[in-house]
Amino acid sequence: MSNSQTVFTPPATPLVPVEGRAEQFPVRRILCVGRNYAAHRAEMGGDERDPPFFFTKPADAVVPPGGAVPYPSRTSDLHHEIELVVALKSGGADIPVDKALDAIFGYAVGVDLTRRDLQNAAKAKGQPWDAGKAFDHSAPISAIRPAAQIPGGPPPQGRIHITVNGAVRQDGQVADMIWNVPEIVAEASKLWTLAAGDLIFTGTPEGVAALQRGDKVEGFVEGVGSLSFTVG
Ligand code: MN
């Protein structure tokens, strides 16, 4: 018996397709930025002096394009948060802002699905957000567009919006982020040693709202792409 054997088959690494490539992007872990757009921070009841912050989702919360997004258990207030996602090809600790773009493989469109009722209950009790944020299938994502293919050069700066059954729900500009993409990578690397395979959801503009079973969700980030799923 080799000591390299495991007591059961290790879980598969979650994979996200890459535009124009046969090879897929293996996901190591998922960091998310909270309250990174001023108007969303205000709608969540945040103080304008509060800086953005991070929370996490497990890597296997990712739903690649075409994957099922079931309505989750234990909630009656499932919210959409449309977000630009950064996909890392390298990492490290204490990455300087002016080196941060060098660590980025590409960009994707993601939705940070949120059990808002559970998140709000946790906030009220000073409890962790995991049940509200880090549940199964909570991170639908588009294919990743390599950074070199971002029109105008990375990082993306344009419109970010989401429609539900064809109606626009959130409509913002990536350029309005409080921490921009290089600052997010630099800040995250002060707290964690980043590595290839890390995804960072960069926060959502205002207009978050509830989804119902059967809703068709389409998300867009200008220059990056789009994603589409139906809430099962
Ligand atoms: Mn979010």
PDB file of C-alpha atoms and ligand atoms in Angstrom:
ATOM      1  CA  MET A   1       0.000   0.000   0.000  1.00  0.00           C
ATOM      2  CA  SER A   2       1.358   3.378  -0.974  1.00  0.00           C
ATOM      3  CA  ASN A   3       0.973   6.111   1.601  1.00  0.00           C
ATOM      4  CA  SER A   4      -0.146   8.365  -1.235  1.00  0.00           C
ATOM      5  CA  GLN A   5      -3.530   6.592  -1.359  1.00  0.00           C
ATOM      6  CA  THR A   6      -6.562   8.273   0.111  1.00  0.00           C
ATOM      7  CA  VAL A   7      -9.405   6.789   2.157  1.00  0.00           C
ATOM      8  CA  PHE A   8     -11.899   7.799  -0.519  1.00  0.00           C
ATOM      9  CA  THR A   9     -11.689   9.326  -3.992  1.00  0.00           C
ATOM     10  CA  PRO A  10     -10.736  13.002  -3.581  1.00  0.00           C
ATOM     11  CA  PRO A  11     -13.412  15.424  -4.775  1.00  0.00           C
ATOM     12  CA  ALA A  12     -12.920  16.751  -8.287  1.00  0.00           C
ATOM     13  CA  THR A  13     -11.466  20.231  -8.659  1.00  0.00           C
ATOM     14  CA  PRO A  14     -14.173  22.624  -9.876  1.00  0.00           C
ATOM     15  CA  LEU A  15     -13.459  23.782 -13.434  1.00  0.00           C
ATOM     16  CA  VAL A  16     -14.508  26.883 -15.372  1.00  0.00           C
ATOM     17  CA  PRO A  17     -14.209  27.059 -19.178  1.00  0.00           C
ATOM     18  CA  VAL A  18     -11.826  29.544 -20.777  1.00  0.00           C
ATOM     19  CA  GLU A  19     -12.901  31.407 -23.904  1.00  0.00           C
ATOM     20  CA  GLY A  20     -11.075  30.168 -26.982  1.00  0.00           C
ATOM     21  CA  ARG A  21      -9.164  27.438 -25.144  1.00  0.00           C
ATOM     22  CA  ALA A  22      -9.712  23.715 -24.724  1.00  0.00           C
ATOM     23  CA  GLU A  23      -8.073  23.858 -21.283  1.00  0.00           C
ATOM     24  CA  GLN A  24     -10.271  24.822 -18.339  1.00  0.00           C
ATOM     25  CA  PHE A  25      -9.483  26.967 -15.283  1.00  0.00           C
ATOM     26  CA  PRO A  26      -9.178  24.937 -12.045  1.00  0.00           C
ATOM     27  CA  VAL A  27     -10.712  26.761  -9.080  1.00  0.00           C
ATOM     28  CA  ARG A  28      -8.700  26.797  -5.853  1.00  0.00           C
ATOM     29  CA  ARG A  29     -10.887  29.059  -3.724  1.00  0.00           C
ATOM     30  CA  ILE A  30     -13.281  31.981  -3.932  1.00  0.00           C
ATOM     31  CA  LEU A  31     -12.889  35.347  -2.225  1.00  0.00           C
ATOM     32  CA  CYS A  32     -15.657  37.940  -2.423  1.00  0.00           C
ATOM     33  CA  VAL A  33     -15.585  41.675  -1.771  1.00  0.00           C
ATOM     34  CA  GLY A  34     -18.463  43.156   0.211  1.00  0.00           C
ATOM     35  CA  ARG A  35     -19.789  46.701  -0.198  1.00  0.00           C
ATOM     36  CA  ASN A  36     -17.439  47.736  -3.013  1.00  0.00           C
ATOM     37  CA  TYR A  37     -19.897  50.109  -4.736  1.00  0.00           C
ATOM     38  CA  ALA A  38     -21.035  53.141  -2.720  1.00  0.00           C
ATOM     39  CA  ALA A  39     -24.698  52.978  -3.715  1.00  0.00           C
ATOM     40  CA  HIS A  40     -24.943  49.274  -2.833  1.00  0.00           C
ATOM     41  CA  ARG A  41     -23.204  49.925   0.483  1.00  0.00           C
ATOM     42  CA  ALA A  42     -25.896  52.526   1.185  1.00  0.00           C
ATOM     43  CA  GLU A  43     -28.772  50.170   0.264  1.00  0.00           C
ATOM     44  CA  MET A  44     -27.295  47.573   2.639  1.00  0.00           C
ATOM     45  CA  GLY A  45     -27.309  50.113   5.459  1.00  0.00           C
ATOM     46  CA  GLY A  46     -23.535  50.594   5.569  1.00  0.00           C
ATOM     47  CA  ASP A  47     -21.743  53.689   6.766  1.00  0.00           C
ATOM     48  CA  GLU A  48     -20.053  55.606   3.945  1.00  0.00           C
ATOM     49  CA  ARG A  49     -16.778  55.506   5.859  1.00  0.00           C
ATOM     50  CA  ASP A  50     -16.764  51.687   6.083  1.00  0.00           C
ATOM     51  CA  PRO A  51     -14.077  50.227   3.828  1.00  0.00           C
ATOM     52  CA  PRO A  52     -14.852  47.199   1.628  1.00  0.00           C
ATOM     53  CA  PHE A  53     -14.131  43.804   3.205  1.00  0.00           C
ATOM     54  CA  PHE A  54     -13.855  40.144   2.213  1.00  0.00           C
ATOM     55  CA  PHE A  55     -15.851  36.990   2.759  1.00  0.00           C
ATOM     56  CA  THR A  56     -15.476  33.598   1.065  1.00  0.00           C
ATOM     57  CA  LYS A  57     -17.351  30.841  -0.701  1.00  0.00           C
ATOM     58  CA  PRO A  58     -16.141  27.254  -1.113  1.00  0.00           C
ATOM     59  CA  ALA A  59     -14.584  26.463  -4.493  1.00  0.00           C
ATOM     60  CA  ASP A  60     -17.337  23.959  -5.248  1.00  0.00           C
ATOM     61  CA  ALA A  61     -20.000  26.689  -5.012  1.00  0.00           C
ATOM     62  CA  VAL A  62     -19.019  27.530  -8.613  1.00  0.00           C
ATOM     63  CA  VAL A  63     -21.627  26.768 -11.269  1.00  0.00           C
ATOM     64  CA  PRO A  64     -20.002  26.779 -14.727  1.00  0.00           C
ATOM     65  CA  PRO A  65     -22.016  27.851 -17.782  1.00  0.00           C
ATOM     66  CA  GLY A  66     -24.916  25.503 -18.411  1.00  0.00           C
ATOM     67  CA  GLY A  67     -24.888  24.129 -14.875  1.00  0.00           C
ATOM     68  CA  ALA A  68     -28.020  23.857 -12.769  1.00  0.00           C
ATOM     69  CA  VAL A  69     -28.812  26.606 -10.255  1.00  0.00           C
ATOM     70  CA  PRO A  70     -31.457  25.166  -7.925  1.00  0.00           C
ATOM     71  CA  TYR A  71     -33.447  27.425  -5.619  1.00  0.00           C
ATOM     72  CA  PRO A  72     -31.570  26.855  -2.350  1.00  0.00           C
ATOM     73  CA  SER A  73     -32.950  25.405   0.862  1.00  0.00           C
ATOM     74  CA  ARG A  74     -33.904  27.372   3.982  1.00  0.00           C
ATOM     75  CA  THR A  75     -34.564  30.732   2.324  1.00  0.00           C
ATOM     76  CA  SER A  76     -37.478  32.721   1.001  1.00  0.00           C
ATOM     77  CA  ASP A  77     -35.330  35.694  -0.069  1.00  0.00           C
ATOM     78  CA  LEU A  78     -32.711  34.573  -2.619  1.00  0.00           C
ATOM     79  CA  HIS A  79     -30.963  37.673  -4.020  1.00  0.00           C
ATOM     80  CA  HIS A  80     -28.869  38.235  -7.148  1.00  0.00           C
ATOM     81  CA  GLU A  81     -25.626  40.254  -6.992  1.00  0.00           C
ATOM     82  CA  ILE A  82     -24.025  40.751 -10.427  1.00  0.00           C
ATOM     83  CA  GLU A  83     -20.222  40.945 -10.159  1.00  0.00           C
ATOM     84  CA  LEU A  84     -17.030  41.175 -12.189  1.00  0.00           C
ATOM     85  CA  VAL A  85     -14.899  38.135 -11.317  1.00  0.00           C
ATOM     86  CA  VAL A  86     -11.087  38.133 -11.366  1.00  0.00           C
ATOM     87  CA  ALA A  87      -9.311  34.806 -12.043  1.00  0.00           C
ATOM     88  CA  LEU A  88      -5.699  34.497 -10.843  1.00  0.00           C
ATOM     89  CA  LYS A  89      -2.846  32.703 -12.627  1.00  0.00           C
ATOM     90  CA  SER A  90      -0.311  33.400  -9.881  1.00  0.00           C
ATOM     91  CA  GLY A  91      -0.324  34.818  -6.389  1.00  0.00           C
ATOM     92  CA  GLY A  92       1.747  35.521  -3.344  1.00  0.00           C
ATOM     93  CA  ALA A  93       1.496  37.649  -0.235  1.00  0.00           C
ATOM     94  CA  ASP A  94       1.667  41.442  -0.057  1.00  0.00           C
ATOM     95  CA  ILE A  95       1.361  41.945  -3.810  1.00  0.00           C
ATOM     96  CA  PRO A  96       1.974  45.630  -4.629  1.00  0.00           C
ATOM     97  CA  VAL A  97      -0.879  47.425  -6.388  1.00  0.00           C
ATOM     98  CA  ASP A  98       1.342  48.092  -9.403  1.00  0.00           C
ATOM     99  CA  LYS A  99       2.108  44.352  -9.790  1.00  0.00           C
ATOM    100  CA  ALA A 100      -1.422  43.082  -9.184  1.00  0.00           C
ATOM    101  CA  LEU A 101      -2.552  42.909 -12.813  1.00  0.00           C
ATOM    102  CA  ASP A 102       0.386  40.575 -13.559  1.00  0.00           C
ATOM    103  CA  ALA A 103      -1.271  37.919 -11.351  1.00  0.00           C
ATOM    104  CA  ILE A 104      -4.563  37.952 -13.272  1.00  0.00           C
ATOM    105  CA  PHE A 105      -5.290  35.254 -15.851  1.00  0.00           C
ATOM    106  CA  GLY A 106      -8.606  36.683 -16.933  1.00  0.00           C
ATOM    107  CA  TYR A 107     -12.054  37.954 -16.079  1.00  0.00           C
ATOM    108  CA  ALA A 108     -15.558  36.511 -15.909  1.00  0.00           C
ATOM    109  CA  VAL A 109     -19.126  37.506 -15.137  1.00  0.00           C
ATOM    110  CA  GLY A 110     -20.457  36.059 -11.885  1.00  0.00           C
ATOM    111  CA  VAL A 111     -23.503  36.215  -9.670  1.00  0.00           C
ATOM    112  CA  ASP A 112     -22.971  36.189  -5.904  1.00  0.00           C
ATOM    113  CA  LEU A 113     -26.223  34.461  -4.961  1.00  0.00           C
ATOM    114  CA  THR A 114     -27.246  35.376  -1.427  1.00  0.00           C
ATOM    115  CA  ARG A 115     -29.804  33.956   1.008  1.00  0.00           C
ATOM    116  CA  ARG A 116     -30.542  37.513   2.177  1.00  0.00           C
ATOM    117  CA  ASP A 117     -32.857  36.475   4.994  1.00  0.00           C
ATOM    118  CA  LEU A 118     -30.163  34.237   6.478  1.00  0.00           C
ATOM    119  CA  GLN A 119     -27.478  36.882   5.937  1.00  0.00           C
ATOM    120  CA  ASN A 120     -29.599  39.541   7.658  1.00  0.00           C
ATOM    121  CA  ALA A 121     -30.358  37.216  10.585  1.00  0.00           C
ATOM    122  CA  ALA A 122     -26.631  36.518  10.969  1.00  0.00           C
ATOM    123  CA  LYS A 123     -25.795  40.229  10.820  1.00  0.00           C
ATOM    124  CA  ALA A 124     -28.375  40.983  13.519  1.00  0.00           C
ATOM    125  CA  LYS A 125     -26.840  38.397  15.843  1.00  0.00           C
ATOM    126  CA  GLY A 126     -23.199  39.133  14.995  1.00  0.00           C
ATOM    127  CA  GLN A 127     -22.895  35.623  13.543  1.00  0.00           C
ATOM    128  CA  PRO A 128     -20.870  34.559  10.475  1.00  0.00           C
ATOM    129  CA  TRP A 129     -22.369  34.923   6.986  1.00  0.00           C
ATOM    130  CA  ASP A 130     -21.594  31.462   5.652  1.00  0.00           C
ATOM    131  CA  ALA A 131     -25.184  30.195   5.558  1.00  0.00           C
ATOM    132  CA  GLY A 132     -26.231  33.344   3.714  1.00  0.00           C
ATOM    133  CA  LYS A 133     -23.378  33.447   1.236  1.00  0.00           C
ATOM    134  CA  ALA A 134     -21.372  30.226   1.002  1.00  0.00           C
ATOM    135  CA  PHE A 135     -24.053  27.679   0.096  1.00  0.00           C
ATOM    136  CA  ASP A 136     -24.073  25.088  -2.692  1.00  0.00           C
ATOM    137  CA  HIS A 137     -24.465  26.475  -6.244  1.00  0.00           C
ATOM    138  CA  SER A 138     -24.111  30.059  -4.943  1.00  0.00           C
ATOM    139  CA  ALA A 139     -21.526  31.197  -7.500  1.00  0.00           C
ATOM    140  CA  PRO A 140     -22.759  30.901 -11.110  1.00  0.00           C
ATOM    141  CA  ILE A 141     -20.030  32.127 -13.469  1.00  0.00           C
ATOM    142  CA  SER A 142     -19.435  32.682 -17.186  1.00  0.00           C
ATOM    143  CA  ALA A 143     -16.483  31.382 -19.153  1.00  0.00           C
ATOM    144  CA  ILE A 144     -13.272  33.235 -18.294  1.00  0.00           C
ATOM    145  CA  ARG A 145     -11.980  35.695 -20.900  1.00  0.00           C
ATOM    146  CA  PRO A 146      -8.173  35.893 -20.860  1.00  0.00           C
ATOM    147  CA  ALA A 147      -6.898  39.319 -19.773  1.00  0.00           C
ATOM    148  CA  ALA A 148      -5.158  39.963 -23.100  1.00  0.00           C
ATOM    149  CA  GLN A 149      -8.552  39.766 -24.842  1.00  0.00           C
ATOM    150  CA  ILE A 150     -10.234  42.485 -22.763  1.00  0.00           C
ATOM    151  CA  PRO A 151     -11.053  45.347 -25.177  1.00  0.00           C
ATOM    152  CA  GLY A 152      -9.061  48.443 -24.307  1.00  0.00           C
ATOM    153  CA  GLY A 153      -6.798  46.360 -22.081  1.00  0.00           C
ATOM    154  CA  PRO A 154      -7.391  44.992 -18.603  1.00  0.00           C
ATOM    155  CA  PRO A 155      -8.971  45.583 -16.189  1.00  0.00           C
ATOM    156  CA  PRO A 156     -12.529  45.985 -17.520  1.00  0.00           C
ATOM    157  CA  GLN A 157     -14.098  49.364 -16.754  1.00  0.00           C
ATOM    158  CA  GLY A 158     -17.460  49.385 -18.494  1.00  0.00           C
ATOM    159  CA  ARG A 159     -21.102  48.657 -17.856  1.00  0.00           C
ATOM    160  CA  ILE A 160     -22.148  45.857 -15.491  1.00  0.00           C
ATOM    161  CA  HIS A 161     -25.799  44.842 -15.477  1.00  0.00           C
ATOM    162  CA  ILE A 162     -28.236  42.016 -14.892  1.00  0.00           C
ATOM    163  CA  THR A 163     -31.683  41.235 -16.212  1.00  0.00           C
ATOM    164  CA  VAL A 164     -34.330  38.954 -14.741  1.00  0.00           C
ATOM    165  CA  ASN A 165     -36.928  37.714 -17.256  1.00  0.00           C
ATOM    166  CA  GLY A 166     -35.652  40.471 -19.551  1.00  0.00           C
ATOM    167  CA  ALA A 167     -36.098  43.358 -17.089  1.00  0.00           C
ATOM    168  CA  VAL A 168     -32.989  45.250 -15.938  1.00  0.00           C
ATOM    169  CA  ARG A 169     -32.458  44.882 -12.176  1.00  0.00           C
ATOM    170  CA  GLN A 170     -28.933  46.175 -11.538  1.00  0.00           C
ATOM    171  CA  ASP A 171     -27.122  48.541 -13.908  1.00  0.00           C
ATOM    172  CA  GLY A 172     -23.797  50.068 -12.961  1.00  0.00           C
ATOM    173  CA  GLN A 173     -20.251  50.802 -14.051  1.00  0.00           C
ATOM    174  CA  VAL A 174     -17.230  48.733 -13.021  1.00  0.00           C
ATOM    175  CA  ALA A 175     -15.303  52.021 -12.862  1.00  0.00           C
ATOM    176  CA  ASP A 176     -17.465  52.970  -9.839  1.00  0.00           C
ATOM    177  CA  MET A 177     -15.910  50.318  -7.598  1.00  0.00           C
ATOM    178  CA  ILE A 178     -14.495  51.715  -4.331  1.00  0.00           C
ATOM    179  CA  TRP A 179     -11.488  49.374  -4.447  1.00  0.00           C
ATOM    180  CA  ASN A 180     -10.488  48.878  -8.101  1.00  0.00           C
ATOM    181  CA  VAL A 181      -9.204  45.541  -9.398  1.00  0.00           C
ATOM    182  CA  PRO A 182      -5.483  46.035  -8.591  1.00  0.00           C
ATOM    183  CA  GLU A 183      -6.377  47.368  -5.130  1.00  0.00           C
ATOM    184  CA  ILE A 184      -8.624  44.346  -4.456  1.00  0.00           C
ATOM    185  CA  VAL A 185      -5.832  41.897  -5.344  1.00  0.00           C
ATOM    186  CA  ALA A 186      -3.335  43.864  -3.254  1.00  0.00           C
ATOM    187  CA  GLU A 187      -5.715  44.067  -0.264  1.00  0.00           C
ATOM    188  CA  ALA A 188      -6.601  40.366  -0.457  1.00  0.00           C
ATOM    189  CA  SER A 189      -2.911  39.447  -0.574  1.00  0.00           C
ATOM    190  CA  LYS A 190      -2.379  41.236   2.740  1.00  0.00           C
ATOM    191  CA  LEU A 191      -4.846  38.812   4.344  1.00  0.00           C
ATOM    192  CA  TRP A 192      -4.214  35.566   2.421  1.00  0.00           C
ATOM    193  CA  THR A 193      -1.382  34.177   0.317  1.00  0.00           C
ATOM    194  CA  LEU A 194      -3.052  34.155  -3.075  1.00  0.00           C
ATOM    195  CA  ALA A 195      -2.398  31.480  -5.700  1.00  0.00           C
ATOM    196  CA  ALA A 196      -3.239  30.397  -9.219  1.00  0.00           C
ATOM    197  CA  GLY A 197      -6.838  29.206  -9.335  1.00  0.00           C
ATOM    198  CA  ASP A 198      -8.211  31.792  -6.933  1.00  0.00           C
ATOM    199  CA  LEU A 199     -11.353  33.626  -8.037  1.00  0.00           C
ATOM    200  CA  ILE A 200     -12.255  37.014  -6.596  1.00  0.00           C
ATOM    201  CA  PHE A 201     -15.835  38.304  -6.861  1.00  0.00           C
ATOM    202  CA  THR A 202     -15.346  42.077  -6.813  1.00  0.00           C
ATOM    203  CA  GLY A 203     -18.642  43.356  -5.402  1.00  0.00           C
ATOM    204  CA  THR A 204     -22.004  44.408  -6.769  1.00  0.00           C
ATOM    205  CA  PRO A 205     -23.668  47.693  -7.745  1.00  0.00           C
ATOM    206  CA  GLU A 206     -27.018  48.774  -6.279  1.00  0.00           C
ATOM    207  CA  GLY A 207     -30.342  47.199  -7.139  1.00  0.00           C
ATOM    208  CA  VAL A 208     -30.025  43.747  -5.545  1.00  0.00           C
ATOM    209  CA  ALA A 209     -33.400  42.023  -5.374  1.00  0.00           C
ATOM    210  CA  ALA A 210     -35.122  38.679  -4.973  1.00  0.00           C
ATOM    211  CA  LEU A 211     -35.253  35.800  -7.435  1.00  0.00           C
ATOM    212  CA  GLN A 212     -38.099  33.303  -7.767  1.00  0.00           C
ATOM    213  CA  ARG A 213     -38.133  29.733  -9.036  1.00  0.00           C
ATOM    214  CA  GLY A 214     -38.244  29.775 -12.836  1.00  0.00           C
ATOM    215  CA  ASP A 215     -36.681  33.220 -13.223  1.00  0.00           C
ATOM    216  CA  LYS A 216     -34.326  33.580 -16.201  1.00  0.00           C
ATOM    217  CA  VAL A 217     -31.230  35.498 -15.128  1.00  0.00           C
ATOM    218  CA  GLU A 218     -28.798  37.081 -17.594  1.00  0.00           C
ATOM    219  CA  GLY A 219     -25.693  38.972 -16.440  1.00  0.00           C
ATOM    220  CA  PHE A 220     -23.336  41.115 -18.460  1.00  0.00           C
ATOM    221  CA  VAL A 221     -20.005  42.882 -17.989  1.00  0.00           C
ATOM    222  CA  GLU A 222     -18.934  45.035 -20.931  1.00  0.00           C
ATOM    223  CA  GLY A 223     -15.811  43.644 -22.578  1.00  0.00           C
ATOM    224  CA  VAL A 224     -15.934  40.444 -20.512  1.00  0.00           C
ATOM    225  CA  GLY A 225     -19.003  38.485 -21.560  1.00  0.00           C
ATOM    226  CA  SER A 226     -22.290  37.250 -20.218  1.00  0.00           C
ATOM    227  CA  LEU A 227     -23.863  34.458 -18.264  1.00  0.00           C
ATOM    228  CA  SER A 228     -27.345  33.009 -18.240  1.00  0.00           C
ATOM    229  CA  PHE A 229     -29.174  30.602 -15.967  1.00  0.00           C
ATOM    230  CA  THR A 230     -32.671  29.731 -14.848  1.00  0.00           C
ATOM    231  CA  VAL A 231     -33.410  29.363 -11.151  1.00  0.00           C
ATOM    232  CA  GLY A 232     -34.511  25.752 -10.766  1.00  0.00           C
TER     233      GLY A 232
HETATM  234 MN    MN B   1     -21.520  40.305  -3.457  1.00  0.00          MN
END
